[in-house]
mmCIF file of C-alpha atoms in Angstrom:
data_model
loop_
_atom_site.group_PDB
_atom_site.id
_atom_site.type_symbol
_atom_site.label_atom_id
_atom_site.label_comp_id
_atom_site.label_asym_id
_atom_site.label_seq_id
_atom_site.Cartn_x
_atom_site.Cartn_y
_atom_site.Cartn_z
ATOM 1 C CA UNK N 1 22.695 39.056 -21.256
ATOM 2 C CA UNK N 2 21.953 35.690 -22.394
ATOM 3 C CA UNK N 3 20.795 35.267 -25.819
ATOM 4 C CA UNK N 4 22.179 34.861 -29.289
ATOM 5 C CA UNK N 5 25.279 36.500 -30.615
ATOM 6 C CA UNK N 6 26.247 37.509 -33.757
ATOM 7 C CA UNK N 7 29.779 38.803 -34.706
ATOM 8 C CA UNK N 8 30.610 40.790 -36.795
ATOM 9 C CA UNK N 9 27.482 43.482 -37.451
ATOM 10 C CA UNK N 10 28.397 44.966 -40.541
ATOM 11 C CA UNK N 11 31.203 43.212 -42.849
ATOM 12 C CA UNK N 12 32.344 44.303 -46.672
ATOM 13 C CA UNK N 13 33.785 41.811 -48.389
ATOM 14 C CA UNK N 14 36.081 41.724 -52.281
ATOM 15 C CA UNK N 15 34.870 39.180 -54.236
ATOM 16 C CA UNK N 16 36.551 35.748 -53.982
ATOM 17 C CA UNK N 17 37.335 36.469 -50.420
ATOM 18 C CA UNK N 18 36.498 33.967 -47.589
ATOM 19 C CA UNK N 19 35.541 34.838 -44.375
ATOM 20 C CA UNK N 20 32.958 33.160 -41.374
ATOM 21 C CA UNK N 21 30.201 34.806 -39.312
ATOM 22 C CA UNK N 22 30.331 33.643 -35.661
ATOM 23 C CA UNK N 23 27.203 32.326 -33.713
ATOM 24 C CA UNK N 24 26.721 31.837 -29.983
ATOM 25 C CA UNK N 25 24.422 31.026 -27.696
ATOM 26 C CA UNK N 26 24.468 30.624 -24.043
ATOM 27 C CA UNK N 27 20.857 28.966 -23.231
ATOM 28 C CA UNK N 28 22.149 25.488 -23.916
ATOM 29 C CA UNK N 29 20.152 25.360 -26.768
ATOM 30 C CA UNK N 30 20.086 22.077 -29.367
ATOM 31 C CA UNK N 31 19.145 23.582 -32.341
ATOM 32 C CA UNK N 32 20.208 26.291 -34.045
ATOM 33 C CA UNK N 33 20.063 27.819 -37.927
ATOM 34 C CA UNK N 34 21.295 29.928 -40.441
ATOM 35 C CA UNK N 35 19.562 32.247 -42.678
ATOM 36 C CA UNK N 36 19.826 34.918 -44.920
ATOM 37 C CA UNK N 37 17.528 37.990 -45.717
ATOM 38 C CA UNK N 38 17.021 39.710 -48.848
ATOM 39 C CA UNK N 39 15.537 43.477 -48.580
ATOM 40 C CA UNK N 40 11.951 42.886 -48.790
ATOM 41 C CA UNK N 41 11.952 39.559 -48.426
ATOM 42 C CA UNK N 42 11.377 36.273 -46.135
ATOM 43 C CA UNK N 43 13.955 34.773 -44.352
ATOM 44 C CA UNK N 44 15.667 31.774 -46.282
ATOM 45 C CA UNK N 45 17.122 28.460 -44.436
ATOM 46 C CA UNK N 46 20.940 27.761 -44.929
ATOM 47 C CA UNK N 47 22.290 25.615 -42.609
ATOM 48 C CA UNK N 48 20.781 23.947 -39.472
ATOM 49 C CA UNK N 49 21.724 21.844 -36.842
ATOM 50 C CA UNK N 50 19.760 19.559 -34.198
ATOM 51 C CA UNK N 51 22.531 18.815 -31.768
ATOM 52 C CA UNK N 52 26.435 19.095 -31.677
ATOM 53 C CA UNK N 53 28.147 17.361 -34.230
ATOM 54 C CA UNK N 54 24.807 17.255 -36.776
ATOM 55 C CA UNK N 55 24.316 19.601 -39.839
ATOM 56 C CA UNK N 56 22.364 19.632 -42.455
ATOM 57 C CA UNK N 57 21.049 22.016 -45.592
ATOM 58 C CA UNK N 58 18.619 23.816 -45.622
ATOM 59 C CA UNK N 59 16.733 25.736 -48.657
ATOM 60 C CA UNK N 60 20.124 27.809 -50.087
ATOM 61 C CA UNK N 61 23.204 25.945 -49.030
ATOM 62 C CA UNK N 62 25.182 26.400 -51.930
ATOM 63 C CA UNK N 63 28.433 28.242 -50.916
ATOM 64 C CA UNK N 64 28.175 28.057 -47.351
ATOM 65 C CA UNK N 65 29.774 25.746 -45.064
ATOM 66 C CA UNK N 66 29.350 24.751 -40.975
ATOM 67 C CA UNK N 67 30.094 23.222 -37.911
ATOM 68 C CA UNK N 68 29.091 22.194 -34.958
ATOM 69 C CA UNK N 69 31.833 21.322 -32.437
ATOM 70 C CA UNK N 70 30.023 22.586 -29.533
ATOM 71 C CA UNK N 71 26.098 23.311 -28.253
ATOM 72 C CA UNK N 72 27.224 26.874 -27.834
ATOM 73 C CA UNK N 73 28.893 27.884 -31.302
ATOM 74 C CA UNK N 74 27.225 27.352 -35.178
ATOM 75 C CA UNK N 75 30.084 29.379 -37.394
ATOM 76 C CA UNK N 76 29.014 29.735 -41.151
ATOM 77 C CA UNK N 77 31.603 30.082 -43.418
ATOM 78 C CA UNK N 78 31.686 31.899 -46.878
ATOM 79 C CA UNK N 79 34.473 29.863 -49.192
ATOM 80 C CA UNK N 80 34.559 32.107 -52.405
ATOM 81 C CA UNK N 81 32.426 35.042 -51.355
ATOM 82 C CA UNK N 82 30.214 36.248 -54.564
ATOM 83 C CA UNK N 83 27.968 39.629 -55.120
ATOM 84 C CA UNK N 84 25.258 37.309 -54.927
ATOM 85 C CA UNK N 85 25.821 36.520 -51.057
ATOM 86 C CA UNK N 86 25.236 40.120 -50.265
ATOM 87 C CA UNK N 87 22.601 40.173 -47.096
ATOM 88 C CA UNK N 88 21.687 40.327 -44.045
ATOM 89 C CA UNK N 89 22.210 36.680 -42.104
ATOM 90 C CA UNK N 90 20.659 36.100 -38.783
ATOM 91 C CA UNK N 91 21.657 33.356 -36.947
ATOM 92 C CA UNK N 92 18.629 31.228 -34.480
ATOM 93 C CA UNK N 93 18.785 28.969 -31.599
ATOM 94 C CA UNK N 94 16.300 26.887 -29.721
ATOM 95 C CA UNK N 95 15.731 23.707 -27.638
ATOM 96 C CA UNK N 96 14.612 21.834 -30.461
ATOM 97 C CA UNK N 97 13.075 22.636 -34.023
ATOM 98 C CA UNK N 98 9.307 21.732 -32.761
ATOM 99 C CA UNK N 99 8.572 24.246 -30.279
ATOM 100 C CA UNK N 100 7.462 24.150 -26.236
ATOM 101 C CA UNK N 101 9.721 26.905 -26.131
ATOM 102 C CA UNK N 102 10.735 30.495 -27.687
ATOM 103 C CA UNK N 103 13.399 30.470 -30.668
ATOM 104 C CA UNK N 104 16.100 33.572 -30.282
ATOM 105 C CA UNK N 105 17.442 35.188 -33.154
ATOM 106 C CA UNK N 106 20.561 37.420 -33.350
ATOM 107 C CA UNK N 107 20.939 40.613 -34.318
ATOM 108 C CA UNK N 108 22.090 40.071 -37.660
ATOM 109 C CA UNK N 109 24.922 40.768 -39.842
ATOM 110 C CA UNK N 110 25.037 42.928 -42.933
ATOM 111 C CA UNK N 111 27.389 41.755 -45.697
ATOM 112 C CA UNK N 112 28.165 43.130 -48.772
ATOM 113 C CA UNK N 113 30.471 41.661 -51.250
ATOM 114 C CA UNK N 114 31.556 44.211 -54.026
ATOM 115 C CA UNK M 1 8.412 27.582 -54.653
ATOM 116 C CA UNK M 2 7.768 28.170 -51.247
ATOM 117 C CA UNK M 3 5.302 26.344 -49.516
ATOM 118 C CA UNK M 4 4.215 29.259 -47.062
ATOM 119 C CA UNK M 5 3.244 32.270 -48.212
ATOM 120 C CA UNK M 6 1.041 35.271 -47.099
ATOM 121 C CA UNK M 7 -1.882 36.412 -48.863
ATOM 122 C CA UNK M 8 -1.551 40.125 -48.534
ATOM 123 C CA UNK M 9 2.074 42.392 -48.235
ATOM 124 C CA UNK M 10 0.194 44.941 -46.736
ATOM 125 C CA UNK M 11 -2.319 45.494 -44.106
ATOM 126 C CA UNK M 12 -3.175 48.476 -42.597
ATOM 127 C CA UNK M 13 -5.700 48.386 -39.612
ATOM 128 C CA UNK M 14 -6.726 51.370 -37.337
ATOM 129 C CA UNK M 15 -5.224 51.833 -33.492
ATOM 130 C CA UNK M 16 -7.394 49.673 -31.368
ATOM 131 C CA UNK M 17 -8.429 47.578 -33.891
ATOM 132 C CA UNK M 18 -8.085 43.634 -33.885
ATOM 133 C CA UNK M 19 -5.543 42.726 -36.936
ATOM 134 C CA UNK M 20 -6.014 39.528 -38.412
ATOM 135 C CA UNK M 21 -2.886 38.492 -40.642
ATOM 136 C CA UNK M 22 -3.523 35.083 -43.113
ATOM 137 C CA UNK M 23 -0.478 32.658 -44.336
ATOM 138 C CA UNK M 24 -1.500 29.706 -46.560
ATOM 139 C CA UNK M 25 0.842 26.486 -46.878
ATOM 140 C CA UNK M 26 1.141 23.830 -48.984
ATOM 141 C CA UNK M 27 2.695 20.813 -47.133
ATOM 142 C CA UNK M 28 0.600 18.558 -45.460
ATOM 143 C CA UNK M 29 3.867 16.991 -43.610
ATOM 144 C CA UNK M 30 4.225 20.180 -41.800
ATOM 145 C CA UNK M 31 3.651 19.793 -38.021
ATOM 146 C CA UNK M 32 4.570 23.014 -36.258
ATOM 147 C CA UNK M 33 4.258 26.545 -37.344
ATOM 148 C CA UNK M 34 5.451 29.547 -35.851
ATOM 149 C CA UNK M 35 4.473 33.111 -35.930
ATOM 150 C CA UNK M 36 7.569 36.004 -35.846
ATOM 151 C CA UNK M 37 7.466 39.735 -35.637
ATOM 152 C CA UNK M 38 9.950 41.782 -37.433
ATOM 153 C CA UNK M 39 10.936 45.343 -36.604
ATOM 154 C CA UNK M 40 13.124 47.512 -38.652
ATOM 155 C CA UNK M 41 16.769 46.353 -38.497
ATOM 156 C CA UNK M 42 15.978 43.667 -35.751
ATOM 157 C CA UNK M 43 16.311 40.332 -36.037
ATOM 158 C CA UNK M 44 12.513 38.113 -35.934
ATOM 159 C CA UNK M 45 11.089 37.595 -32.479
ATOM 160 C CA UNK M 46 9.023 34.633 -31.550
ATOM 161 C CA UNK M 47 5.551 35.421 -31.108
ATOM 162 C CA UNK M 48 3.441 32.591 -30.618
ATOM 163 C CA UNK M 49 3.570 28.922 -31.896
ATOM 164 C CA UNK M 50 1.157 25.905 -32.274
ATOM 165 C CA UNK M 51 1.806 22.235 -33.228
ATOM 166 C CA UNK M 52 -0.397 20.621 -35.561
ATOM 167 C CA UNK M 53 -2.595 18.711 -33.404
ATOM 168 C CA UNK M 54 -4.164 21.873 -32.367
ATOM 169 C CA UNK M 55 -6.502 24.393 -33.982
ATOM 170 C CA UNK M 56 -6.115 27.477 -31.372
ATOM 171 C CA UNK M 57 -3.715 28.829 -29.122
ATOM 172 C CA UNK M 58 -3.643 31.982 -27.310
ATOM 173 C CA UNK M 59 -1.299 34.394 -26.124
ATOM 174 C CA UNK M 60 -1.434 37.798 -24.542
ATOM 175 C CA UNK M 61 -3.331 39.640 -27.364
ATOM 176 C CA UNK M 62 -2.289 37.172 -29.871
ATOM 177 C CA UNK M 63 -3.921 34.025 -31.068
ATOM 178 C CA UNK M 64 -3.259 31.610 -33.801
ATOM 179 C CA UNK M 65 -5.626 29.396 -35.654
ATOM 180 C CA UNK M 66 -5.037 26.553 -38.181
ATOM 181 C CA UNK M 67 -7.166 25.257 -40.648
ATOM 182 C CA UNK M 68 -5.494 21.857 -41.420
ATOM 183 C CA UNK M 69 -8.501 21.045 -43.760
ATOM 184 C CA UNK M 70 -7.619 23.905 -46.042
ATOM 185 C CA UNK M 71 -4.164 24.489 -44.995
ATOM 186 C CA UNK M 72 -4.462 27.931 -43.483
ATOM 187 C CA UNK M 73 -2.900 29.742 -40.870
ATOM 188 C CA UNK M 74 -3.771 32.944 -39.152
ATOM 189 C CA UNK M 75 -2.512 35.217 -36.525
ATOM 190 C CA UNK M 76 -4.968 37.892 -34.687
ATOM 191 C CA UNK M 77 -3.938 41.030 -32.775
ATOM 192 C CA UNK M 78 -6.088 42.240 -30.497
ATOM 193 C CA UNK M 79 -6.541 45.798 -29.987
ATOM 194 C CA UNK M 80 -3.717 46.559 -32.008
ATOM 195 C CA UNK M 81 -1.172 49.246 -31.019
ATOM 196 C CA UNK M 82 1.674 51.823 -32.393
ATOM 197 C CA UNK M 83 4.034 49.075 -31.240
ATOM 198 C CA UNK M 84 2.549 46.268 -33.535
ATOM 199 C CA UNK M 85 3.916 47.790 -36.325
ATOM 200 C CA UNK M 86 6.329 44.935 -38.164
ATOM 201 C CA UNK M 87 6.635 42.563 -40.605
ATOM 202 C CA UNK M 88 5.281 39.415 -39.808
ATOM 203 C CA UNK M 89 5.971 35.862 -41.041
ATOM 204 C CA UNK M 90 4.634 32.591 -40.631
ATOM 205 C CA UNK M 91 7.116 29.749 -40.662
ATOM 206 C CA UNK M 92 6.693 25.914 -40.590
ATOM 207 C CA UNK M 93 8.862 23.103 -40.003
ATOM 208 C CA UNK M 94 9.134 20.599 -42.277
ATOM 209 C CA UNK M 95 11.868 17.274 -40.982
ATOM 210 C CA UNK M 96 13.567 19.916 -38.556
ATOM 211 C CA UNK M 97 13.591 22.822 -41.390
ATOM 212 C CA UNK M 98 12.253 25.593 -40.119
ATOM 213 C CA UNK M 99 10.884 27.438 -43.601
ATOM 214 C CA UNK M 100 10.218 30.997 -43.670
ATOM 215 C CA UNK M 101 7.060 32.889 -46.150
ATOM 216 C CA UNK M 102 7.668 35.931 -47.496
ATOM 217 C CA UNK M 103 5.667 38.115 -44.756
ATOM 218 C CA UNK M 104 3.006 40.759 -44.522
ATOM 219 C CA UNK M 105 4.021 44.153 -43.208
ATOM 220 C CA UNK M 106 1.683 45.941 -40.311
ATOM 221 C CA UNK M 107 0.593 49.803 -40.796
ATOM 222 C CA UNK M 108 -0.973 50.679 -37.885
ATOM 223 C CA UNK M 109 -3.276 53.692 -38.588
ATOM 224 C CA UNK M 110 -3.586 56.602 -36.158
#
């Protein structure tokens, strides 16, 4: 089905460890975003990117990296991972960041760093 | 802080009535703003979205008006159902950041 993936779902992390959460999309979409969701909470802006080869921050960048190679793939990477990164990121793609059509969001992945 | 925000957490409204859910926000640069529903352990699906040269836009059961004047958004339900019930957010984009509030959740009543 076309639409946003997220890999993995679930992922526990030690402390210190690195790892990256995969992002695809198969609607030839331009933009697509990072965020991360705290229980009871908003959703808060990472990473985003307009177009292949662009990235930029967004509201909590600090110990996350990305790329953009391709339109189809928006990997974030955790460098050190810390207690503090424990959430739930979701991952969103559309055609641009100023509507005339639907954003998609992934299912999510839960990460907890002990 | 943020500069979108809701004014209640909580809103409860009874089966088949219309739900009216308020966000307030603070940037006057902001020129699109989006309205997402939440379910439990889903990720946020696009509802309905207006650009700021508008004041009204309608969906199916949904519409969305903004106040530029005194910065206020709102999203109304009509006849709302069992299958309303979320957490909703307003989001807005400011220079291609697309910037969440905290969101109000919907109890529908039986």
């Amino acid at each position: 089905n076309a639409g946003v993936t997220q890999t993995p779902k679930f992922q526990v992390l030690k402390t210190g460890q690195s790892m990256t959460l995969q992002c695809a999309q198969d609607m030839n979409h331009e933009y697509m975003s990072w965020y991360r969701q705290d229980p009871g909470m908003g959703l808060r802006l990472i990473h985003y990117s307009v177009g292949a080869g662009i990235t930029d921050q967004g509201e909590v960048p600090n110990g996350y990296n990305v790329s953009r190679s391709t339109t189809e793939d928006f990997p974030l990477r955790l460098l050190s991972a810390a207690p503090s990164q424990t959430s739930v990121y979701f991952c969103a793609s559309s055609y641009t960041s100023t509507g005339g059509t639907e954003a998609f969001f992934g299912q999510g992945t839960r990460l907890t760093v002990v | 802080g943020e500069s979108v925000g809701l004014h209640l957490p909580t809103l409860s409204v009874q089966e088949g009535d219309n739900s009216i859910i308020n966000c307030a926000y603070s940037n006057s640069a902001s020129d699109y703003f989006i309205w997402y529903k939440q379910e439990s352990g889903k990720g946020p699906q696009f509802i309905i979205d207006i650009r700021s040269n508008m004041d009204k836009r309608q969906g199916q059961r949904v519409t969305v008006l903004l106040n530029k004047t005194v910065k206020h958004l709102s999203l109304q339900i009509a006849a709302t159902q069992p299958g309303d019930s979320a957490v909703y957010f307003c989001a807005e984009n400011i220079d291609d950041k697309i910037i969440f509030g905290k969101g109000t959740r919907l109890h529908i009543l039986p």
